[in-house]
PDB file of C-alpha atoms in Angstrom:
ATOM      1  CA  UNK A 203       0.000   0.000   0.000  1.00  0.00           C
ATOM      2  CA  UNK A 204       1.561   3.057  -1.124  1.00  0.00           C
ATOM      3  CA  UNK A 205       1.600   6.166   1.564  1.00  0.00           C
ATOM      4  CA  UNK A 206       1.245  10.010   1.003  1.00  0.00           C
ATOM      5  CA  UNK A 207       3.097  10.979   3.202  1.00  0.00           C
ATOM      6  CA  UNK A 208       6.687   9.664   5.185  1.00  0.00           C
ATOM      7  CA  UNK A 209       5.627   7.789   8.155  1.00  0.00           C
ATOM      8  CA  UNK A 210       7.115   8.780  11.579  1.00  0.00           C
ATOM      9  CA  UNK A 211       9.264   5.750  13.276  1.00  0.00           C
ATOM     10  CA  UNK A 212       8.125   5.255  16.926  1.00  0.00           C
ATOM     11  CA  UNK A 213      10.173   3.898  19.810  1.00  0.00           C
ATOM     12  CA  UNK A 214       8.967   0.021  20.384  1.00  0.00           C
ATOM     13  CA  UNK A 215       7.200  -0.303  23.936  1.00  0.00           C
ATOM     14  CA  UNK A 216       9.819  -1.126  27.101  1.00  0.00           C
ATOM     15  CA  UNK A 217       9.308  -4.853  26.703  1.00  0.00           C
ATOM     16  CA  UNK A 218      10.115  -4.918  22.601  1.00  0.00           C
ATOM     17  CA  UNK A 219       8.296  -5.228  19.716  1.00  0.00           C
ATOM     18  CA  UNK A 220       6.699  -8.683  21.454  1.00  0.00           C
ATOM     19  CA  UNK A 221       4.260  -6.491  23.294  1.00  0.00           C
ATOM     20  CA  UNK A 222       2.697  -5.472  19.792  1.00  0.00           C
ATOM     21  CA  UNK A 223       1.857  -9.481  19.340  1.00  0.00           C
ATOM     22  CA  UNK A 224      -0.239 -11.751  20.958  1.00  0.00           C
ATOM     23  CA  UNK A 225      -0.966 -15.672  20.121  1.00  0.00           C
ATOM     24  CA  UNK A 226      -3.615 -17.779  21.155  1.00  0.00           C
ATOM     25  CA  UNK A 227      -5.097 -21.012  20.309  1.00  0.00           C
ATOM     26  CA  UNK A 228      -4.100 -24.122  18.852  1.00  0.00           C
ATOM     27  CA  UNK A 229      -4.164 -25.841  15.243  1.00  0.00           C
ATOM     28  CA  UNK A 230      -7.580 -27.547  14.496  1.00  0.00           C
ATOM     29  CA  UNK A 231      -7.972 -31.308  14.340  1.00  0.00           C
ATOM     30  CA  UNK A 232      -8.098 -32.078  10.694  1.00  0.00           C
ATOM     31  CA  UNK A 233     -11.734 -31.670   9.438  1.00  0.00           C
ATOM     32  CA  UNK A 234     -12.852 -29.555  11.602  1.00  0.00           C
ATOM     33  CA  UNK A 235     -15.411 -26.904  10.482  1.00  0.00           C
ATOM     34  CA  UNK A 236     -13.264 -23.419  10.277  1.00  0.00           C
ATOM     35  CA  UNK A 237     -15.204 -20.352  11.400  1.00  0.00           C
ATOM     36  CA  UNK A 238     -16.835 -17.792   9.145  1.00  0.00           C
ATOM     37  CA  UNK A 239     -15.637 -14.260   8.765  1.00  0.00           C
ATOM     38  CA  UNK A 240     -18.490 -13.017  10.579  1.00  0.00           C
ATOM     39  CA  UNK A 241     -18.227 -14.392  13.283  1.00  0.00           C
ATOM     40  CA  UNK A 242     -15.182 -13.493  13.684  1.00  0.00           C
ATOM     41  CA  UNK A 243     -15.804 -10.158  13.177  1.00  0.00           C
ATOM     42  CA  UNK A 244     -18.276 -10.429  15.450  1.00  0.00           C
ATOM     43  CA  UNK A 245     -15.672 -11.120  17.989  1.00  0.00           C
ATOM     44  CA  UNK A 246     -13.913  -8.416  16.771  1.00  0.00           C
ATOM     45  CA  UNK A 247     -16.905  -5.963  18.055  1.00  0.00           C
ATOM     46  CA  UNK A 248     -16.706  -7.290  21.157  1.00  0.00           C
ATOM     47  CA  UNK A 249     -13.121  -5.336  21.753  1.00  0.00           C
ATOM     48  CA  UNK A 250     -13.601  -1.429  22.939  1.00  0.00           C
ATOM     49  CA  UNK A 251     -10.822   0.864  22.759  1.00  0.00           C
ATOM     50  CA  UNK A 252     -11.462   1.664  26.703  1.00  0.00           C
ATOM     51  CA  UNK A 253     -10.589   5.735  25.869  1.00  0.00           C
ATOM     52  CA  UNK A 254     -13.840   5.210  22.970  1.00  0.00           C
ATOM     53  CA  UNK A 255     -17.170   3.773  23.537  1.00  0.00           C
ATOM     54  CA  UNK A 256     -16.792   2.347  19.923  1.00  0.00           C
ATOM     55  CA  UNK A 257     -15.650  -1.785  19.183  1.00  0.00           C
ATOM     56  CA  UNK A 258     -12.241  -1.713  17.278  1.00  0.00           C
ATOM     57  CA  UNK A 259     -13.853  -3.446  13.751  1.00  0.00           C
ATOM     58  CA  UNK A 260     -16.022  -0.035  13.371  1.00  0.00           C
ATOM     59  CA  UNK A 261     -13.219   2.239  14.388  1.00  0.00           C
ATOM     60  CA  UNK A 262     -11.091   0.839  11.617  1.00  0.00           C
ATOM     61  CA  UNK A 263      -8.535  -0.620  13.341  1.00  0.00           C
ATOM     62  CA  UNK A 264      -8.686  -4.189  12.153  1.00  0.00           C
ATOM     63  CA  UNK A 265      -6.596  -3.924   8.497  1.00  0.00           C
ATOM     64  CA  UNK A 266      -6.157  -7.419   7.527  1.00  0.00           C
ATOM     65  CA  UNK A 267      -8.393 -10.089   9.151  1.00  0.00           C
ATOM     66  CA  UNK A 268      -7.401 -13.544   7.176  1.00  0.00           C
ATOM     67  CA  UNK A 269      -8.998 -16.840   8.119  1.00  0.00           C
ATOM     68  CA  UNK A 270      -7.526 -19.890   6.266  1.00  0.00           C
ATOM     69  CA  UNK A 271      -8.754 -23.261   5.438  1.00  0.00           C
ATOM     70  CA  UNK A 272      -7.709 -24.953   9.088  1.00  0.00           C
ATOM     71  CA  UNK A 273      -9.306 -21.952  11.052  1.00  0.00           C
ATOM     72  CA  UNK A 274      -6.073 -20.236  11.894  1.00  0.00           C
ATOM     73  CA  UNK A 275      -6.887 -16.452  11.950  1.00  0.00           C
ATOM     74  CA  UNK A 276      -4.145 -13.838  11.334  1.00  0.00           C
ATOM     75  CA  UNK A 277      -5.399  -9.957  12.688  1.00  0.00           C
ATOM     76  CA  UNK A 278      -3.226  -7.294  11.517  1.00  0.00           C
ATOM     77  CA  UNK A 279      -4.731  -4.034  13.402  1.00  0.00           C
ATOM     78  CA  UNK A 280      -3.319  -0.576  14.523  1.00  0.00           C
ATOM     79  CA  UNK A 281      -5.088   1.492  17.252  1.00  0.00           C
ATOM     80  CA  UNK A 282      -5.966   5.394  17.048  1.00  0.00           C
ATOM     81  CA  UNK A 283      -2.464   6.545  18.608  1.00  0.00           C
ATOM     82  CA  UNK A 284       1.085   5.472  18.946  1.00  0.00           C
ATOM     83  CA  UNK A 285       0.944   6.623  22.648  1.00  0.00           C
ATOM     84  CA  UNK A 286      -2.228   4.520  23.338  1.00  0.00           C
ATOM     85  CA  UNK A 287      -2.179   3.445  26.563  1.00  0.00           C
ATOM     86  CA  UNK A 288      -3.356  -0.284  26.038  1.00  0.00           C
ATOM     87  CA  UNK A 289      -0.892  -0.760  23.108  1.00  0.00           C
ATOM     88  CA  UNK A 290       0.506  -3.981  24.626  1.00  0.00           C
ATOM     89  CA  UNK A 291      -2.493  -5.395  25.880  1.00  0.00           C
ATOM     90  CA  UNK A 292      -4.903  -4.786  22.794  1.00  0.00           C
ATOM     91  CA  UNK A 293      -3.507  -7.848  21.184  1.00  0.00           C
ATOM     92  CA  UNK A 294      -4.220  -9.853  23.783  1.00  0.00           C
ATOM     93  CA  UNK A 295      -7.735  -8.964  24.285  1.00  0.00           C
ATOM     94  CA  UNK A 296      -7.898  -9.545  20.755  1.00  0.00           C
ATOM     95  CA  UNK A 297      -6.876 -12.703  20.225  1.00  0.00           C
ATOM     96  CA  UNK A 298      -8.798 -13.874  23.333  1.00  0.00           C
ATOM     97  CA  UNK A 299     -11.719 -12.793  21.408  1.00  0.00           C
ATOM     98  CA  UNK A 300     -11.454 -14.594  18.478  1.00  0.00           C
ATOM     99  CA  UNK A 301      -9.686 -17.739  20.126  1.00  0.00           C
ATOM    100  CA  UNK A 302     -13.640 -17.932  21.814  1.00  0.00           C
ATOM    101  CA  UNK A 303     -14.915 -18.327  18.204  1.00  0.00           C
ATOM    102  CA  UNK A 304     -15.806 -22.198  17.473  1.00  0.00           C
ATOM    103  CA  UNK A 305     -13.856 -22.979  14.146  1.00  0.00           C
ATOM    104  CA  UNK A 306     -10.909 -21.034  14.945  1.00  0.00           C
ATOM    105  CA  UNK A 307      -7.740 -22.873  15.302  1.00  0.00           C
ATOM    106  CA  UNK A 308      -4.550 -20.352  16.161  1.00  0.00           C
ATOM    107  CA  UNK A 309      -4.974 -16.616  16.650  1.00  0.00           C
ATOM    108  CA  UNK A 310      -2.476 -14.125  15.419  1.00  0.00           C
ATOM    109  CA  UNK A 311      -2.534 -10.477  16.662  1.00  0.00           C
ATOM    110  CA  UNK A 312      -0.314  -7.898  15.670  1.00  0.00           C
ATOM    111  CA  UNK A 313      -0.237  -4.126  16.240  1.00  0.00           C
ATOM    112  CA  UNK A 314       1.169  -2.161  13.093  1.00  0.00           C
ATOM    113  CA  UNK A 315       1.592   1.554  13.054  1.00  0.00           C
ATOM    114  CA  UNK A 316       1.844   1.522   8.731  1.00  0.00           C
ATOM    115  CA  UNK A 317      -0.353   2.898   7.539  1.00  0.00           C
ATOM    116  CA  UNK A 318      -1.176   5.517   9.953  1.00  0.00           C
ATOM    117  CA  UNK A 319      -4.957   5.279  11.155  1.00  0.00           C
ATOM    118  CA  UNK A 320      -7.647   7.779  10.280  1.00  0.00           C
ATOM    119  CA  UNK A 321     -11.092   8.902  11.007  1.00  0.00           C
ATOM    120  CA  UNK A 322     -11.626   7.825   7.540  1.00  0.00           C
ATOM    121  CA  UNK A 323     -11.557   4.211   8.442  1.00  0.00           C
ATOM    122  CA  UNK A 324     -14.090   4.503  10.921  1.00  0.00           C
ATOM    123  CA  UNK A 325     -17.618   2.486   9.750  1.00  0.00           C
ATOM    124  CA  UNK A 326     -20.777   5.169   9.625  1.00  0.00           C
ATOM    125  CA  UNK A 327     -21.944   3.973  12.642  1.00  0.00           C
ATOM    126  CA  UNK A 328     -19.053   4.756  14.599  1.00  0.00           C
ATOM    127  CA  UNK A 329     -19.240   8.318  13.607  1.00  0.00           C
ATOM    128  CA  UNK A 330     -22.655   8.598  14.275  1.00  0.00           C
ATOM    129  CA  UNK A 331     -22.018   7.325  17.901  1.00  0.00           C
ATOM    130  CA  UNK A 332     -18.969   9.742  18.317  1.00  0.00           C
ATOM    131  CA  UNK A 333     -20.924  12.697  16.909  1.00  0.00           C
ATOM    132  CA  UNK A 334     -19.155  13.111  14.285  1.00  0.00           C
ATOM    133  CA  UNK A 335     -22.025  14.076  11.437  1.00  0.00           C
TER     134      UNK A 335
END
């Protein structure tokens, strides 16, 4: 994805980049039936930025959310600031999230800062419950 603009480089958190990443789950027996995208997104809205009444998926935070034929499900997400407080723990209460979802086998979560988030991401209901209209 191609950027218009340069994008600032941001210290990693006190504990290393590891704090941006969270795993969870296990590899599904084979056969198993995988879960469907919306449930998992779904479990995505269940996941509040606690400084926003507003679930991550309609904020636009969640940028890749890939779920492949054994279940596994890889998030790729940001979150509205580099400073955020909960940077190091939003991947973990993602991936506990989805790892609830039947179907899903291992959970991937990781925070990127590329591309930069925007209000532009966020769904139409999300601005309507931020006042934004």
């Amino acid at each position: 994805m191609e950027h218009n603009r340069p994008f600032p480089d941001y210290p990693a958190p006190e504990g290393g980049i590891e704090e941006f990443k969270a795993t969870r789950g296990e590899a599904l027996p084979e056969g198993t039936p995988v879960a469907s995208e919306e449930l998992v997104i779904d479990a995505l809205r269940t996941v509040y930025d606690p400084e926003i009444p507003v679930n991550i998926y309609d904020l636009g935070l969640i940028y890749v959310c890939d779920i492949d034929g054994r279940g596994n499900v890889t998030v790729e997400m940001t979150l509205t600031a580099p400073g955020c407080p909960v940077a190091g723990q939003m991947p973990e209460w993602v991936a506990d999230a989805v790892s609830g979802v039947p179907g899903t086998g291992e959970v991937s979560v990781t925070i990127t800062w590329d591309p930069p988030w925007t209000m532009d991401r966020m769904t139409e209901d999300a601005k309507m419950a931020l006042g934004m209209f």
